[in-house]
Tab-separated table of C-alpha atoms and ligand atoms in Angstrom:
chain	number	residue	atom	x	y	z
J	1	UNK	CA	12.870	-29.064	7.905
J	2	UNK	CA	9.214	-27.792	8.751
J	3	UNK	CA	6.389	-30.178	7.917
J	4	UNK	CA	4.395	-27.206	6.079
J	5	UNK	CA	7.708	-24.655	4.747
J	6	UNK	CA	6.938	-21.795	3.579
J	7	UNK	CA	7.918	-21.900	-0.352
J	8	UNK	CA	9.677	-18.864	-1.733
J	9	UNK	CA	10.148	-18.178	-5.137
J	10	UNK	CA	13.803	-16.846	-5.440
J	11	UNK	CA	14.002	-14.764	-8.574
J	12	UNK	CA	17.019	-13.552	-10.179
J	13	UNK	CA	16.786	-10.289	-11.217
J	14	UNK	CA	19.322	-9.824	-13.937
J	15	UNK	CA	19.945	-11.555	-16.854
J	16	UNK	CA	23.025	-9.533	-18.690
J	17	UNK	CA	26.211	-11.596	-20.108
J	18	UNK	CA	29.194	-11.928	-17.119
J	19	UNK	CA	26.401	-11.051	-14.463
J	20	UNK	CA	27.104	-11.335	-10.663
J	21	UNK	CA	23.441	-11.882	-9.825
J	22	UNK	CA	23.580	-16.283	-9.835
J	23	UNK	CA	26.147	-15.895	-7.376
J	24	UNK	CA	24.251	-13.908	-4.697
J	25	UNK	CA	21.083	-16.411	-5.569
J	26	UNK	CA	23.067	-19.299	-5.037
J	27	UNK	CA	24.498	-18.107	-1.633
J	28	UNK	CA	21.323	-16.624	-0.458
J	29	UNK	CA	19.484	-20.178	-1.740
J	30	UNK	CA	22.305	-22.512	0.634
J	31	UNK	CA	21.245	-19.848	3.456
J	32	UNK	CA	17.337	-20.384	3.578
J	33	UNK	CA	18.362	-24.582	2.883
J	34	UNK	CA	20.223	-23.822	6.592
J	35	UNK	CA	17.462	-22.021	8.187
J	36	UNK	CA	14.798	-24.954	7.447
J	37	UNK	CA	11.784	-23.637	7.889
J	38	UNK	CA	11.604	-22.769	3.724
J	39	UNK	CA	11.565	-24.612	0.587
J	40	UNK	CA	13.024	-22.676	-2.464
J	41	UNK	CA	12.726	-22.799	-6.517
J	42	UNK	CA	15.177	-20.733	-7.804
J	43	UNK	CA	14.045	-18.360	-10.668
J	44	UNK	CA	15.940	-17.195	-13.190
J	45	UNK	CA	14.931	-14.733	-15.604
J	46	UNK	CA	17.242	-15.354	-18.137
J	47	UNK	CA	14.998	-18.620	-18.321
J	48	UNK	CA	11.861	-17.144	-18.617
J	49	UNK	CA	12.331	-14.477	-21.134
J	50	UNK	CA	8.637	-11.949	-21.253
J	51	UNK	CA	8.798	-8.998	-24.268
J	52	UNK	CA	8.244	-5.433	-23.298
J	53	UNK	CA	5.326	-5.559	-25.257
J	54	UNK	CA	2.193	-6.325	-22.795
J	55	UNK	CA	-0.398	-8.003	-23.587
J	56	UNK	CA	-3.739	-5.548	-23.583
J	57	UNK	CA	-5.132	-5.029	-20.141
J	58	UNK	CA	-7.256	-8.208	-18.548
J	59	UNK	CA	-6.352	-10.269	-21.748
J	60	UNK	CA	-3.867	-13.158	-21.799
J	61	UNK	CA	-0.917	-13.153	-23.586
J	62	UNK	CA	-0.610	-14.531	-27.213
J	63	UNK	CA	-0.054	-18.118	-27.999
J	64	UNK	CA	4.236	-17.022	-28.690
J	65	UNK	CA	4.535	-15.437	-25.132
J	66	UNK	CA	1.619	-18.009	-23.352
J	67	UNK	CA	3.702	-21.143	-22.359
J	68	UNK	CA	6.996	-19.174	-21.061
J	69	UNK	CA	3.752	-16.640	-19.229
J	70	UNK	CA	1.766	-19.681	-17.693
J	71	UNK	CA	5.142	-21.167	-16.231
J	72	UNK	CA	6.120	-18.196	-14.679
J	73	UNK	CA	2.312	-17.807	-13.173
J	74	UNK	CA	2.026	-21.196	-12.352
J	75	UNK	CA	5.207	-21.042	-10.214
J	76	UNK	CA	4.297	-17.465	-8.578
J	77	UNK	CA	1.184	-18.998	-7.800
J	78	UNK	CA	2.362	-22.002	-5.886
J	79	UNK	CA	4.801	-19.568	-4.207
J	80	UNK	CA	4.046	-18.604	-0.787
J	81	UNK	CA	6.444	-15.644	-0.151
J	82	UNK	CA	9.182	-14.207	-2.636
J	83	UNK	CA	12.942	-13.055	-2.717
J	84	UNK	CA	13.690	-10.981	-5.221
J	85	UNK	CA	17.298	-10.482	-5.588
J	86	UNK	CA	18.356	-7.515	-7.693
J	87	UNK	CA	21.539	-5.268	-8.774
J	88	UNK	CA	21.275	-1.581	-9.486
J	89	UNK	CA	21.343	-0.046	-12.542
J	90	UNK	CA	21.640	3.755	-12.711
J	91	UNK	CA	19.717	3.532	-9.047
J	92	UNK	CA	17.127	1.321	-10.194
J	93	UNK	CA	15.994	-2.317	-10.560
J	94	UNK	CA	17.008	-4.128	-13.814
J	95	UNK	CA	14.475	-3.278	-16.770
J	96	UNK	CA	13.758	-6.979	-17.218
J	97	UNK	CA	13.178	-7.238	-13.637
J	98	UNK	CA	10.551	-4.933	-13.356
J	99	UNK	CA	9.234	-6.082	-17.298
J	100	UNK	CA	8.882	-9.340	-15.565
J	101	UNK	CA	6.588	-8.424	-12.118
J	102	UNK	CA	4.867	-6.280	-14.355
J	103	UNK	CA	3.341	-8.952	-16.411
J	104	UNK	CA	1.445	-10.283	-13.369
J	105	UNK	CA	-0.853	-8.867	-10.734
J	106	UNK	CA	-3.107	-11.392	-8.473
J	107	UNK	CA	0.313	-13.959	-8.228
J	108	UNK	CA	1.830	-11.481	-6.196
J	109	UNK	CA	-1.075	-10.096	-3.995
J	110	UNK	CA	-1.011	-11.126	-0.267
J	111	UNK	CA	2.653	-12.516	-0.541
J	112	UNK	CA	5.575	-11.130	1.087
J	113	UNK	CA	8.694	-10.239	-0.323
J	114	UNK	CA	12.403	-10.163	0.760
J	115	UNK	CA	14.823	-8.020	-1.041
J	116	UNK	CA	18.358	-8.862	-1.269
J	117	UNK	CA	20.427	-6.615	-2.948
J	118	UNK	CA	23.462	-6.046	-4.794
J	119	UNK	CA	25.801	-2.896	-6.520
J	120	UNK	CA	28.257	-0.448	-5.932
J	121	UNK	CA	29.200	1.477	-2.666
J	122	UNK	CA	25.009	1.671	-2.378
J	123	UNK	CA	24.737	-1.917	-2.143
J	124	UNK	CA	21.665	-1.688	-4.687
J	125	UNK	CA	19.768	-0.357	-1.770
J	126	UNK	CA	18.245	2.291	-3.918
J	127	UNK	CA	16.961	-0.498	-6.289
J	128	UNK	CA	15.544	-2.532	-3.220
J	129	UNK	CA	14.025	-0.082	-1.703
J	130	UNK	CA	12.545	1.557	-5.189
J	131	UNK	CA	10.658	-1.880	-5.255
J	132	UNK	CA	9.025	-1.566	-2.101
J	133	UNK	CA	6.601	1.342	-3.716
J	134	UNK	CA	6.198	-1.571	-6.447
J	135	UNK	CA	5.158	-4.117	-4.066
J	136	UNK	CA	3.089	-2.217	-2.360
J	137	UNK	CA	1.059	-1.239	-5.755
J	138	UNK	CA	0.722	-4.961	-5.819
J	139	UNK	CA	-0.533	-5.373	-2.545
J	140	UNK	CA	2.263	-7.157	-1.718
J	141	UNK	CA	4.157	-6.527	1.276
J	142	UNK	CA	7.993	-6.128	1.578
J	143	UNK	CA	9.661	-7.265	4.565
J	144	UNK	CA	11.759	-4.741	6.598
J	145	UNK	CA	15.379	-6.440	6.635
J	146	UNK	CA	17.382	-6.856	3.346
J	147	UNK	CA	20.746	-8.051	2.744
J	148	UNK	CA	22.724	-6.218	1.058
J	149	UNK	CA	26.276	-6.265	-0.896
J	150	UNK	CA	28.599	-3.230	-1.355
J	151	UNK	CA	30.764	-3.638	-4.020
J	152	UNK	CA	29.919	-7.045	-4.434
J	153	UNK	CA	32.598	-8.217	-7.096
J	154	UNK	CA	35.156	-7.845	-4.554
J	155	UNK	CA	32.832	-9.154	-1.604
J	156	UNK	CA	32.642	-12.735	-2.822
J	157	UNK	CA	35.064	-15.596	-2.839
J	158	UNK	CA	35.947	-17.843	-5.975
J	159	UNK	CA	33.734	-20.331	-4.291
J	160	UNK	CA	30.509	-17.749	-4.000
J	161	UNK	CA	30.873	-17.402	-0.265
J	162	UNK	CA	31.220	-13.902	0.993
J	163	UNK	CA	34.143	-12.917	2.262
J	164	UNK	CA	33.306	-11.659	5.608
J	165	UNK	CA	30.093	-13.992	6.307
J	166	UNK	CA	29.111	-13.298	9.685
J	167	UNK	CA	27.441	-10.388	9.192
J	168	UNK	CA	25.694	-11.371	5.414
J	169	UNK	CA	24.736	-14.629	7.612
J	170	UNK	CA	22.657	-12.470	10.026
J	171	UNK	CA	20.443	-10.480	7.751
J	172	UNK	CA	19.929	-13.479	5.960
J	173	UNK	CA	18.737	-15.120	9.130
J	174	UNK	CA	16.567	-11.868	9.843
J	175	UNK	CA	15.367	-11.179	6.862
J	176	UNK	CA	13.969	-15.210	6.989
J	177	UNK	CA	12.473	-14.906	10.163
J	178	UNK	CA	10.312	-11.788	8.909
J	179	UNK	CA	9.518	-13.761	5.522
J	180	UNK	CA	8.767	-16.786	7.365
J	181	UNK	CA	6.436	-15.461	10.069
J	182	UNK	CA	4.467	-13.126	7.283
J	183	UNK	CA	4.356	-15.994	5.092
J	184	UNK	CA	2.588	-18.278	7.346
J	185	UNK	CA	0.740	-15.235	8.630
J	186	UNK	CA	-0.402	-14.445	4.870
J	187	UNK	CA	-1.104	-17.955	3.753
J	188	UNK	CA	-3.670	-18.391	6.690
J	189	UNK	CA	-5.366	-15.379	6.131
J	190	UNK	CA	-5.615	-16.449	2.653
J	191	UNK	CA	-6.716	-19.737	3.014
J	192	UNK	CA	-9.728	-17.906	5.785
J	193	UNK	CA	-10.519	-15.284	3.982
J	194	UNK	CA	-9.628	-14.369	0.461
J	195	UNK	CA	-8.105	-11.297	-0.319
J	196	UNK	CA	-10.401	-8.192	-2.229
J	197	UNK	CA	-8.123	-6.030	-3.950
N	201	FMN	C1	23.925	-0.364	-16.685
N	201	FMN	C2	24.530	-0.424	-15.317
N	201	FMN	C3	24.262	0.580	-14.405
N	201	FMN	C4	24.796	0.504	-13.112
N	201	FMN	N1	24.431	1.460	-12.200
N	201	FMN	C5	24.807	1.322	-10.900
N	201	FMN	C6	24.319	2.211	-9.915
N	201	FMN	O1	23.572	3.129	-10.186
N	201	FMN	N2	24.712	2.020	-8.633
N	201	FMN	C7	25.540	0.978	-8.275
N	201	FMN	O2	25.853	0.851	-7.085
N	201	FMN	N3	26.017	0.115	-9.189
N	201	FMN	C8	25.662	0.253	-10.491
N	201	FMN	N4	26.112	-0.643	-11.433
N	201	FMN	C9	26.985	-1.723	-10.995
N	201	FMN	C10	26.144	-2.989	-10.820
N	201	FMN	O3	25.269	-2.901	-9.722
N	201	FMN	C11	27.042	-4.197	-10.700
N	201	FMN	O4	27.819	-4.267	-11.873
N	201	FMN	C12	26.264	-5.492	-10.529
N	201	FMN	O5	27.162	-6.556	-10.506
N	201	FMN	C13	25.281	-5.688	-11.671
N	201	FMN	O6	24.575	-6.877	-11.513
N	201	FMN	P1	24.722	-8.093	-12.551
N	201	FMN	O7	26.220	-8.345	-12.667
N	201	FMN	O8	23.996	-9.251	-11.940
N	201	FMN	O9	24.140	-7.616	-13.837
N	201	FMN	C14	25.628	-0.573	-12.744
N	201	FMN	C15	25.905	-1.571	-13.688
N	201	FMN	C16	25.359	-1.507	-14.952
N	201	FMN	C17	25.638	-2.631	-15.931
């Protein structure tokens, strides 16, 4: 393990009843443990539960949405990079998913952002890469690499472990390399300079 790992904030992206999405977390999660140069706090939506109803622009939200809001900040603040993993729904990102990045602004800025995705014969590739024009809005930046799974219910093992894991292994290790060198990148032009967005 690095003396100064780069911390990701791994956020699970769906929150429905039977979902698939805890399982990809949890495999992607024991896959940045192995590459050691990262530090990870799983996030789980279903935990963190933010209405559709925003607060007015530049104003906080009220005292019912504020402690579940200043947990989820406080934790995208200390983040230095994020994973976002996320299904597709009718070629998109889950609602709550993109409910949930839009309640914030400067905790993203600066940060990169791996996308590992999940679905159908797409993969969810049209959901990951629908986030990258989100991101970018942010001024975050999306790494190039994803992982992705095609038809993921059958893709997995009982145990979580895909079933053919030499290739899922690989663009995990890729897409953490790219995270890991913009991260440190990012977090020491932060620290020189801050960001004006
Ligand atoms: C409302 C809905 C829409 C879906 N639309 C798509 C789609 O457009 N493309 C696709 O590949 N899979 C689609 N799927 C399949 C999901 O990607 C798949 O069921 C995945 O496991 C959902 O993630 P979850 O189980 O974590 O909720 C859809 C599933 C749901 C529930």
């Amino acid at each position: 393990m690095s003396d100064n790992p780069i911390k990701i904030a791994l956020i699970i992206g769906s929150v429905r009843g039977g979902r698939f999405g805890p399982v990809v977390a949890k495999w992607f999660a024991g896959q940045a443990e192995r590459h050691g140069a990262v530090e990870v706090d799983v996030i789980d939506l279903a935990d963190y539960p933010l209405p559709l109803e925003m607060a007015p622009y530049g104003e906080l939200p009220p005292p019912e949405v504020g402690a579940v809001w200043a947990k989820l900040s406080a934790k995208f603040t200390a983040a230095d990079a994020f994973i976002v993993v996320t299904p597709e729904y009718n070629h998109a990102p889950p609602a709550v998913l993109k409910n949930t990045i839009d309640w914030f602004k400067n905790e993203w800025v600066a940060k990169p952002v791996g996308l590992v995705s999940y679905g159908g014969v797409g993969g969810g590739l049209r959901a990951a890469e629908s986030l990258r024009l989100v991101f970018a809005e942010l001024h975050a930046t999306t790494v190039r690499d994803t992982v992705s799974f095609h038809n993921s219910w059958g893709d997995f093992h009982k145990d979580g472990a895909p079933s053919s894991p030499e290739g899922s292994e690989a663009a995990a290790k890729s897409l953490l390399d790219q995270l890991v060198w913009w991260g440190e990148a990012l977090r020491d032009a932060r620290e020189k300079r801050p960001y004006s967005s």
